[in-house]
């Protein structure tokens, strides 16, 4: 049965279980660099984000319907994003389709032939942009950066690829700082 293949994963965002991912391939979930927690040991926060990843036959049977009045808000030769009030519709690389419901903090990613695609490509080029949009609704900004902390202080190391972020991160960890992230850092302003 198709339902038997659906996995459920719970992730911590800001130290709280705020992301539930449903899908049929666990490898993509492992590549998003957010802490996974067993969902049988902890319950998601009320109003947690939900992302459904559909591949194979599920994706073929459930194409994303894009309303005719949806307006184009971003376009390049690989990606087309449209908006219709509180929904964002995406067409990715001629294969994947996404829909994000901003109000309910839910998204569906549909990728026919999912099992034939590179997992890293799916994670970085399709899953992350959808997740980043949902995180924005929670007040988070996602940065391509490394991060360390010590006591109540943190340090974000930003820069283009290949410039030494990971090397500096490793040196700071050796100097007794705590690891936060190697590739993606979430920042949120909180009034205290």
JSON list of C-alpha atoms in Angstrom, two decimals:
[
{"chain": "A", "resi": 1, "resn": "UNK", "atom": "CA", "xyz": [0.00, 0.00, 0.00]},
{"chain": "A", "resi": 2, "resn": "UNK", "atom": "CA", "xyz": [1.17, 3.54, -0.74]},
{"chain": "A", "resi": 3, "resn": "UNK", "atom": "CA", "xyz": [0.30, 4.72, 2.78]},
{"chain": "A", "resi": 4, "resn": "UNK", "atom": "CA", "xyz": [2.81, 2.23, 4.25]},
{"chain": "A", "resi": 5, "resn": "UNK", "atom": "CA", "xyz": [5.66, 4.06, 2.49]},
{"chain": "A", "resi": 6, "resn": "UNK", "atom": "CA", "xyz": [4.86, 7.48, 3.96]},
{"chain": "A", "resi": 7, "resn": "UNK", "atom": "CA", "xyz": [7.30, 8.47, 6.68]},
{"chain": "A", "resi": 8, "resn": "UNK", "atom": "CA", "xyz": [6.72, 11.14, 9.30]},
{"chain": "A", "resi": 9, "resn": "UNK", "atom": "CA", "xyz": [9.64, 13.16, 10.65]},
{"chain": "A", "resi": 10, "resn": "UNK", "atom": "CA", "xyz": [9.61, 15.81, 13.37]},
{"chain": "A", "resi": 11, "resn": "UNK", "atom": "CA", "xyz": [12.25, 18.58, 13.44]},
{"chain": "A", "resi": 12, "resn": "UNK", "atom": "CA", "xyz": [13.27, 21.19, 15.98]},
{"chain": "A", "resi": 13, "resn": "UNK", "atom": "CA", "xyz": [13.17, 24.84, 14.91]},
{"chain": "A", "resi": 14, "resn": "UNK", "atom": "CA", "xyz": [14.40, 27.28, 17.54]},
{"chain": "A", "resi": 15, "resn": "UNK", "atom": "CA", "xyz": [14.64, 24.41, 20.02]},
{"chain": "A", "resi": 16, "resn": "UNK", "atom": "CA", "xyz": [10.94, 23.55, 19.63]},
{"chain": "A", "resi": 17, "resn": "UNK", "atom": "CA", "xyz": [9.26, 20.80, 17.56]},
{"chain": "A", "resi": 18, "resn": "UNK", "atom": "CA", "xyz": [7.86, 23.15, 14.91]},
{"chain": "A", "resi": 19, "resn": "UNK", "atom": "CA", "xyz": [8.26, 21.19, 11.65]},
{"chain": "A", "resi": 20, "resn": "UNK", "atom": "CA", "xyz": [6.61, 17.93, 10.61]},
{"chain": "A", "resi": 21, "resn": "UNK", "atom": "CA", "xyz": [7.66, 16.42, 7.28]},
{"chain": "A", "resi": 22, "resn": "UNK", "atom": "CA", "xyz": [5.71, 13.64, 5.60]},
{"chain": "A", "resi": 23, "resn": "UNK", "atom": "CA", "xyz": [7.22, 11.84, 2.64]},
{"chain": "A", "resi": 24, "resn": "UNK", "atom": "CA", "xyz": [8.39, 8.64, 1.05]},
{"chain": "A", "resi": 25, "resn": "UNK", "atom": "CA", "xyz": [12.18, 9.15, 1.07]},
{"chain": "A", "resi": 26, "resn": "UNK", "atom": "CA", "xyz": [14.03, 9.80, 4.31]},
{"chain": "A", "resi": 27, "resn": "UNK", "atom": "CA", "xyz": [17.32, 10.74, 2.65]},
{"chain": "A", "resi": 28, "resn": "UNK", "atom": "CA", "xyz": [16.06, 14.19, 1.62]},
{"chain": "A", "resi": 29, "resn": "UNK", "atom": "CA", "xyz": [15.01, 14.92, 5.18]},
{"chain": "A", "resi": 30, "resn": "UNK", "atom": "CA", "xyz": [18.48, 14.09, 6.48]},
{"chain": "A", "resi": 31, "resn": "UNK", "atom": "CA", "xyz": [20.07, 16.69, 4.20]},
{"chain": "A", "resi": 32, "resn": "UNK", "atom": "CA", "xyz": [18.21, 19.74, 5.48]},
{"chain": "A", "resi": 33, "resn": "UNK", "atom": "CA", "xyz": [20.55, 20.11, 8.49]},
{"chain": "A", "resi": 34, "resn": "UNK", "atom": "CA", "xyz": [17.83, 20.60, 11.09]},
{"chain": "A", "resi": 35, "resn": "UNK", "atom": "CA", "xyz": [17.71, 18.43, 14.20]},
{"chain": "A", "resi": 36, "resn": "UNK", "atom": "CA", "xyz": [15.36, 15.48, 13.84]},
{"chain": "A", "resi": 37, "resn": "UNK", "atom": "CA", "xyz": [13.60, 14.13, 16.94]},
{"chain": "A", "resi": 38, "resn": "UNK", "atom": "CA", "xyz": [11.59, 10.91, 17.21]},
{"chain": "A", "resi": 39, "resn": "UNK", "atom": "CA", "xyz": [7.90, 11.86, 16.91]},
{"chain": "A", "resi": 40, "resn": "UNK", "atom": "CA", "xyz": [6.89, 9.05, 19.26]},
{"chain": "A", "resi": 41, "resn": "UNK", "atom": "CA", "xyz": [8.79, 10.74, 22.12]},
{"chain": "A", "resi": 42, "resn": "UNK", "atom": "CA", "xyz": [7.60, 14.34, 21.65]},
{"chain": "A", "resi": 43, "resn": "UNK", "atom": "CA", "xyz": [4.56, 16.01, 20.09]},
{"chain": "A", "resi": 44, "resn": "UNK", "atom": "CA", "xyz": [4.75, 18.87, 17.58]},
{"chain": "A", "resi": 45, "resn": "UNK", "atom": "CA", "xyz": [3.92, 22.39, 18.76]},
{"chain": "A", "resi": 46, "resn": "UNK", "atom": "CA", "xyz": [0.36, 23.56, 18.01]},
{"chain": "A", "resi": 47, "resn": "UNK", "atom": "CA", "xyz": [0.38, 25.17, 14.56]},
{"chain": "A", "resi": 48, "resn": "UNK", "atom": "CA", "xyz": [3.64, 23.46, 13.56]},
{"chain": "A", "resi": 49, "resn": "UNK", "atom": "CA", "xyz": [4.68, 23.73, 9.91]},
{"chain": "A", "resi": 50, "resn": "UNK", "atom": "CA", "xyz": [3.84, 20.71, 7.77]},
{"chain": "A", "resi": 51, "resn": "UNK", "atom": "CA", "xyz": [5.51, 19.71, 4.52]},
{"chain": "A", "resi": 52, "resn": "UNK", "atom": "CA", "xyz": [4.29, 16.79, 2.41]},
{"chain": "A", "resi": 53, "resn": "UNK", "atom": "CA", "xyz": [6.70, 15.34, -0.17]},
{"chain": "A", "resi": 54, "resn": "UNK", "atom": "CA", "xyz": [4.99, 13.31, -2.87]},
{"chain": "A", "resi": 55, "resn": "UNK", "atom": "CA", "xyz": [7.01, 11.16, -5.23]},
{"chain": "A", "resi": 56, "resn": "UNK", "atom": "CA", "xyz": [6.38, 8.31, -7.65]},
{"chain": "A", "resi": 57, "resn": "UNK", "atom": "CA", "xyz": [2.75, 7.34, -8.16]},
{"chain": "A", "resi": 58, "resn": "UNK", "atom": "CA", "xyz": [1.50, 9.78, -5.51]},
{"chain": "A", "resi": 59, "resn": "UNK", "atom": "CA", "xyz": [2.99, 12.72, -7.43]},
{"chain": "A", "resi": 60, "resn": "UNK", "atom": "CA", "xyz": [1.56, 11.54, -10.72]},
{"chain": "A", "resi": 61, "resn": "UNK", "atom": "CA", "xyz": [-1.93, 11.20, -9.21]},
{"chain": "A", "resi": 62, "resn": "UNK", "atom": "CA", "xyz": [-1.89, 14.56, -7.39]},
{"chain": "A", "resi": 63, "resn": "UNK", "atom": "CA", "xyz": [-0.61, 17.35, -9.66]},
{"chain": "A", "resi": 64, "resn": "UNK", "atom": "CA", "xyz": [-0.67, 20.86, -8.22]},
{"chain": "A", "resi": 65, "resn": "UNK", "atom": "CA", "xyz": [-3.54, 22.89, -9.67]},
{"chain": "A", "resi": 66, "resn": "UNK", "atom": "CA", "xyz": [-2.54, 26.52, -10.29]},
{"chain": "A", "resi": 67, "resn": "UNK", "atom": "CA", "xyz": [-5.44, 29.02, -10.47]},
{"chain": "A", "resi": 68, "resn": "UNK", "atom": "CA", "xyz": [-5.61, 31.11, -13.63]},
{"chain": "A", "resi": 69, "resn": "UNK", "atom": "CA", "xyz": [-5.59, 34.36, -11.63]},
{"chain": "A", "resi": 70, "resn": "UNK", "atom": "CA", "xyz": [-2.30, 33.53, -9.84]},
{"chain": "A", "resi": 71, "resn": "UNK", "atom": "CA", "xyz": [0.26, 36.24, -10.59]},
{"chain": "A", "resi": 72, "resn": "UNK", "atom": "CA", "xyz": [3.89, 35.59, -11.43]},
{"chain": "A", "resi": 73, "resn": "UNK", "atom": "CA", "xyz": [6.12, 36.91, -8.62]},
{"chain": "A", "resi": 74, "resn": "UNK", "atom": "CA", "xyz": [9.42, 35.29, -9.66]},
{"chain": "A", "resi": 75, "resn": "UNK", "atom": "CA", "xyz": [10.65, 33.70, -12.85]},
{"chain": "A", "resi": 76, "resn": "UNK", "atom": "CA", "xyz": [13.91, 32.48, -14.33]},
{"chain": "A", "resi": 77, "resn": "UNK", "atom": "CA", "xyz": [14.67, 29.68, -16.76]},
{"chain": "A", "resi": 78, "resn": "UNK", "atom": "CA", "xyz": [14.45, 27.01, -14.00]},
{"chain": "A", "resi": 79, "resn": "UNK", "atom": "CA", "xyz": [11.82, 28.26, -11.56]},
{"chain": "A", "resi": 80, "resn": "UNK", "atom": "CA", "xyz": [8.42, 29.94, -11.83]},
{"chain": "A", "resi": 81, "resn": "UNK", "atom": "CA", "xyz": [6.69, 31.15, -8.64]},
{"chain": "A", "resi": 82, "resn": "UNK", "atom": "CA", "xyz": [3.11, 32.44, -8.65]},
{"chain": "A", "resi": 83, "resn": "UNK", "atom": "CA", "xyz": [0.95, 33.94, -5.93]},
{"chain": "A", "resi": 84, "resn": "UNK", "atom": "CA", "xyz": [-2.77, 33.86, -5.29]},
{"chain": "A", "resi": 85, "resn": "UNK", "atom": "CA", "xyz": [-3.54, 35.61, -1.99]},
{"chain": "A", "resi": 86, "resn": "UNK", "atom": "CA", "xyz": [-2.16, 33.30, 0.71]},
{"chain": "A", "resi": 87, "resn": "UNK", "atom": "CA", "xyz": [-0.82, 30.61, -1.61]},
{"chain": "A", "resi": 88, "resn": "UNK", "atom": "CA", "xyz": [2.49, 30.29, -3.46]},
{"chain": "A", "resi": 89, "resn": "UNK", "atom": "CA", "xyz": [2.70, 27.93, -6.42]},
{"chain": "A", "resi": 90, "resn": "UNK", "atom": "CA", "xyz": [6.03, 26.78, -7.76]},
{"chain": "A", "resi": 91, "resn": "UNK", "atom": "CA", "xyz": [7.17, 25.00, -10.88]},
{"chain": "A", "resi": 92, "resn": "UNK", "atom": "CA", "xyz": [10.75, 23.76, -10.47]},
{"chain": "A", "resi": 93, "resn": "UNK", "atom": "CA", "xyz": [13.13, 22.60, -13.23]},
{"chain": "A", "resi": 94, "resn": "UNK", "atom": "CA", "xyz": [10.32, 21.34, -15.44]},
{"chain": "A", "resi": 95, "resn": "UNK", "atom": "CA", "xyz": [9.55, 18.49, -13.04]},
{"chain": "A", "resi": 96, "resn": "UNK", "atom": "CA", "xyz": [8.57, 19.43, -9.51]},
{"chain": "A", "resi": 97, "resn": "UNK", "atom": "CA", "xyz": [5.54, 21.42, -8.41]},
{"chain": "A", "resi": 98, "resn": "UNK", "atom": "CA", "xyz": [4.89, 23.00, -5.03]},
{"chain": "A", "resi": 99, "resn": "UNK", "atom": "CA", "xyz": [2.10, 24.75, -3.23]},
{"chain": "A", "resi": 100, "resn": "UNK", "atom": "CA", "xyz": [2.52, 26.65, 0.02]},
{"chain": "A", "resi": 101, "resn": "UNK", "atom": "CA", "xyz": [-0.46, 27.71, 2.11]},
{"chain": "A", "resi": 102, "resn": "UNK", "atom": "CA", "xyz": [0.94, 30.66, 4.06]},
{"chain": "A", "resi": 103, "resn": "UNK", "atom": "CA", "xyz": [-1.88, 30.88, 6.63]},
{"chain": "A", "resi": 104, "resn": "UNK", "atom": "CA", "xyz": [-1.92, 27.21, 7.60]},
{"chain": "A", "resi": 105, "resn": "UNK", "atom": "CA", "xyz": [1.90, 26.88, 7.29]},
{"chain": "A", "resi": 106, "resn": "UNK", "atom": "CA", "xyz": [1.56, 23.83, 5.08]},
{"chain": "A", "resi": 107, "resn": "UNK", "atom": "CA", "xyz": [3.28, 22.92, 1.85]},
{"chain": "A", "resi": 108, "resn": "UNK", "atom": "CA", "xyz": [3.14, 20.12, -0.69]},
{"chain": "A", "resi": 109, "resn": "UNK", "atom": "CA", "xyz": [6.12, 19.23, -2.87]},
{"chain": "A", "resi": 110, "resn": "UNK", "atom": "CA", "xyz": [5.24, 16.95, -5.79]},
{"chain": "A", "resi": 111, "resn": "UNK", "atom": "CA", "xyz": [8.11, 15.36, -7.74]},
{"chain": "A", "resi": 112, "resn": "UNK", "atom": "CA", "xyz": [7.19, 12.65, -10.27]},
{"chain": "A", "resi": 113, "resn": "UNK", "atom": "CA", "xyz": [10.16, 10.29, -10.62]},
{"chain": "A", "resi": 114, "resn": "UNK", "atom": "CA", "xyz": [11.53, 11.41, -7.24]},
{"chain": "A", "resi": 115, "resn": "UNK", "atom": "CA", "xyz": [13.55, 8.23, -6.80]},
{"chain": "A", "resi": 116, "resn": "UNK", "atom": "CA", "xyz": [15.62, 9.06, -9.90]},
{"chain": "A", "resi": 117, "resn": "UNK", "atom": "CA", "xyz": [16.73, 12.54, -8.77]},
{"chain": "A", "resi": 118, "resn": "UNK", "atom": "CA", "xyz": [19.86, 13.46, -6.85]},
{"chain": "A", "resi": 119, "resn": "UNK", "atom": "CA", "xyz": [18.89, 13.78, -3.18]},
{"chain": "A", "resi": 120, "resn": "UNK", "atom": "CA", "xyz": [21.22, 16.73, -2.57]},
{"chain": "A", "resi": 121, "resn": "UNK", "atom": "CA", "xyz": [19.71, 18.58, -5.55]},
{"chain": "A", "resi": 122, "resn": "UNK", "atom": "CA", "xyz": [16.16, 18.02, -4.25]},
{"chain": "A", "resi": 123, "resn": "UNK", "atom": "CA", "xyz": [17.14, 19.10, -0.75]},
{"chain": "A", "resi": 124, "resn": "UNK", "atom": "CA", "xyz": [18.97, 22.28, -1.74]},
{"chain": "A", "resi": 125, "resn": "UNK", "atom": "CA", "xyz": [17.10, 23.43, -4.84]},
{"chain": "A", "resi": 126, "resn": "UNK", "atom": "CA", "xyz": [13.48, 22.53, -4.09]},
{"chain": "A", "resi": 127, "resn": "UNK", "atom": "CA", "xyz": [12.94, 21.58, -0.45]},
{"chain": "A", "resi": 128, "resn": "UNK", "atom": "CA", "xyz": [14.98, 24.40, 1.13]},
{"chain": "A", "resi": 129, "resn": "UNK", "atom": "CA", "xyz": [13.30, 27.29, -0.71]},
{"chain": "A", "resi": 130, "resn": "UNK", "atom": "CA", "xyz": [9.89, 25.94, 0.32]},
{"chain": "A", "resi": 131, "resn": "UNK", "atom": "CA", "xyz": [11.05, 25.48, 3.92]},
{"chain": "A", "resi": 132, "resn": "UNK", "atom": "CA", "xyz": [12.64, 28.96, 3.95]},
{"chain": "A", "resi": 133, "resn": "UNK", "atom": "CA", "xyz": [9.31, 30.51, 2.91]},
{"chain": "A", "resi": 134, "resn": "UNK", "atom": "CA", "xyz": [7.49, 28.72, 5.71]},
{"chain": "A", "resi": 135, "resn": "UNK", "atom": "CA", "xyz": [10.19, 29.68, 8.22]},
{"chain": "A", "resi": 136, "resn": "UNK", "atom": "CA", "xyz": [9.77, 33.32, 7.19]},
{"chain": "A", "resi": 137, "resn": "UNK", "atom": "CA", "xyz": [6.17, 33.11, 8.44]},
{"chain": "A", "resi": 138, "resn": "UNK", "atom": "CA", "xyz": [7.54, 32.10, 11.85]},
{"chain": "A", "resi": 139, "resn": "UNK", "atom": "CA", "xyz": [9.84, 35.13, 11.83]},
{"chain": "A", "resi": 140, "resn": "UNK", "atom": "CA", "xyz": [13.04, 33.26, 10.89]},
{"chain": "A", "resi": 141, "resn": "UNK", "atom": "CA", "xyz": [15.56, 34.30, 8.29]},
{"chain": "A", "resi": 142, "resn": "UNK", "atom": "CA", "xyz": [17.63, 31.50, 6.79]},
{"chain": "A", "resi": 143, "resn": "UNK", "atom": "CA", "xyz": [21.24, 32.38, 5.96]},
{"chain": "A", "resi": 144, "resn": "UNK", "atom": "CA", "xyz": [23.81, 30.43, 3.98]},
{"chain": "A", "resi": 145, "resn": "UNK", "atom": "CA", "xyz": [26.37, 30.54, 6.77]},
{"chain": "A", "resi": 146, "resn": "UNK", "atom": "CA", "xyz": [28.12, 28.62, 9.53]},
{"chain": "A", "resi": 147, "resn": "UNK", "atom": "CA", "xyz": [27.53, 29.32, 13.20]},
{"chain": "A", "resi": 148, "resn": "UNK", "atom": "CA", "xyz": [29.06, 28.74, 16.63]},
{"chain": "A", "resi": 149, "resn": "UNK", "atom": "CA", "xyz": [28.16, 29.80, 20.15]},
{"chain": "A", "resi": 150, "resn": "UNK", "atom": "CA", "xyz": [29.64, 30.08, 23.61]},
{"chain": "A", "resi": 151, "resn": "UNK", "atom": "CA", "xyz": [27.57, 30.78, 26.71]},
{"chain": "A", "resi": 152, "resn": "UNK", "atom": "CA", "xyz": [24.90, 33.27, 25.56]},
{"chain": "A", "resi": 153, "resn": "UNK", "atom": "CA", "xyz": [26.89, 34.64, 22.61]},
{"chain": "A", "resi": 154, "resn": "UNK", "atom": "CA", "xyz": [26.86, 33.44, 19.02]},
{"chain": "A", "resi": 155, "resn": "UNK", "atom": "CA", "xyz": [28.85, 34.05, 15.88]},
{"chain": "A", "resi": 156, "resn": "UNK", "atom": "CA", "xyz": [27.62, 33.71, 12.30]},
{"chain": "A", "resi": 157, "resn": "UNK", "atom": "CA", "xyz": [30.24, 33.14, 9.60]},
{"chain": "A", "resi": 158, "resn": "UNK", "atom": "CA", "xyz": [28.92, 34.15, 6.19]},
{"chain": "A", "resi": 159, "resn": "UNK", "atom": "CA", "xyz": [30.59, 34.11, 2.79]},
{"chain": "A", "resi": 160, "resn": "UNK", "atom": "CA", "xyz": [30.40, 32.64, -0.67]},
{"chain": "A", "resi": 161, "resn": "UNK", "atom": "CA", "xyz": [31.19, 28.96, -1.19]},
{"chain": "A", "resi": 162, "resn": "UNK", "atom": "CA", "xyz": [34.80, 27.87, -1.01]},
{"chain": "A", "resi": 163, "resn": "UNK", "atom": "CA", "xyz": [36.00, 30.82, 1.07]},
{"chain": "A", "resi": 164, "resn": "UNK", "atom": "CA", "xyz": [36.73, 28.93, 4.31]},
{"chain": "A", "resi": 165, "resn": "UNK", "atom": "CA", "xyz": [33.56, 29.05, 6.42]},
{"chain": "A", "resi": 166, "resn": "UNK", "atom": "CA", "xyz": [33.80, 25.37, 7.36]},
{"chain": "A", "resi": 167, "resn": "UNK", "atom": "CA", "xyz": [37.53, 25.60, 8.04]},
{"chain": "A", "resi": 168, "resn": "UNK", "atom": "CA", "xyz": [37.04, 28.56, 10.36]},
{"chain": "A", "resi": 169, "resn": "UNK", "atom": "CA", "xyz": [34.10, 26.79, 11.98]},
{"chain": "A", "resi": 170, "resn": "UNK", "atom": "CA", "xyz": [36.29, 23.75, 12.69]},
{"chain": "A", "resi": 171, "resn": "UNK", "atom": "CA", "xyz": [38.99, 25.95, 14.26]},
{"chain": "A", "resi": 172, "resn": "UNK", "atom": "CA", "xyz": [36.44, 27.71, 16.48]},
{"chain": "A", "resi": 173, "resn": "UNK", "atom": "CA", "xyz": [35.02, 24.37, 17.64]},
{"chain": "A", "resi": 174, "resn": "UNK", "atom": "CA", "xyz": [38.59, 23.26, 18.48]},
{"chain": "A", "resi": 175, "resn": "UNK", "atom": "CA", "xyz": [38.86, 26.50, 20.52]},
{"chain": "A", "resi": 176, "resn": "UNK", "atom": "CA", "xyz": [35.95, 25.32, 22.74]},
{"chain": "A", "resi": 177, "resn": "UNK", "atom": "CA", "xyz": [32.99, 26.94, 20.98]},
{"chain": "A", "resi": 178, "resn": "UNK", "atom": "CA", "xyz": [29.78, 24.98, 20.39]},
{"chain": "A", "resi": 179, "resn": "UNK", "atom": "CA", "xyz": [28.64, 23.98, 16.90]},
{"chain": "A", "resi": 180, "resn": "UNK", "atom": "CA", "xyz": [25.38, 25.55, 15.64]},
{"chain": "A", "resi": 181, "resn": "UNK", "atom": "CA", "xyz": [25.39, 24.98, 11.88]},
{"chain": "A", "resi": 182, "resn": "UNK", "atom": "CA", "xyz": [27.74, 24.38, 8.97]},
{"chain": "A", "resi": 183, "resn": "UNK", "atom": "CA", "xyz": [25.66, 25.49, 5.99]},
{"chain": "A", "resi": 184, "resn": "UNK", "atom": "CA", "xyz": [22.39, 27.08, 7.15]},
{"chain": "A", "resi": 185, "resn": "UNK", "atom": "CA", "xyz": [21.81, 29.37, 10.13]},
{"chain": "A", "resi": 186, "resn": "UNK", "atom": "CA", "xyz": [18.34, 30.46, 11.25]},
{"chain": "A", "resi": 187, "resn": "UNK", "atom": "CA", "xyz": [18.09, 33.90, 12.80]},
{"chain": "A", "resi": 188, "resn": "UNK", "atom": "CA", "xyz": [15.05, 35.22, 14.67]},
{"chain": "A", "resi": 189, "resn": "UNK", "atom": "CA", "xyz": [14.57, 38.49, 16.51]},
{"chain": "A", "resi": 190, "resn": "UNK", "atom": "CA", "xyz": [12.88, 38.01, 19.86]},
{"chain": "A", "resi": 191, "resn": "UNK", "atom": "CA", "xyz": [11.83, 40.74, 22.28]},
{"chain": "A", "resi": 192, "resn": "UNK", "atom": "CA", "xyz": [12.68, 39.80, 25.85]}
]
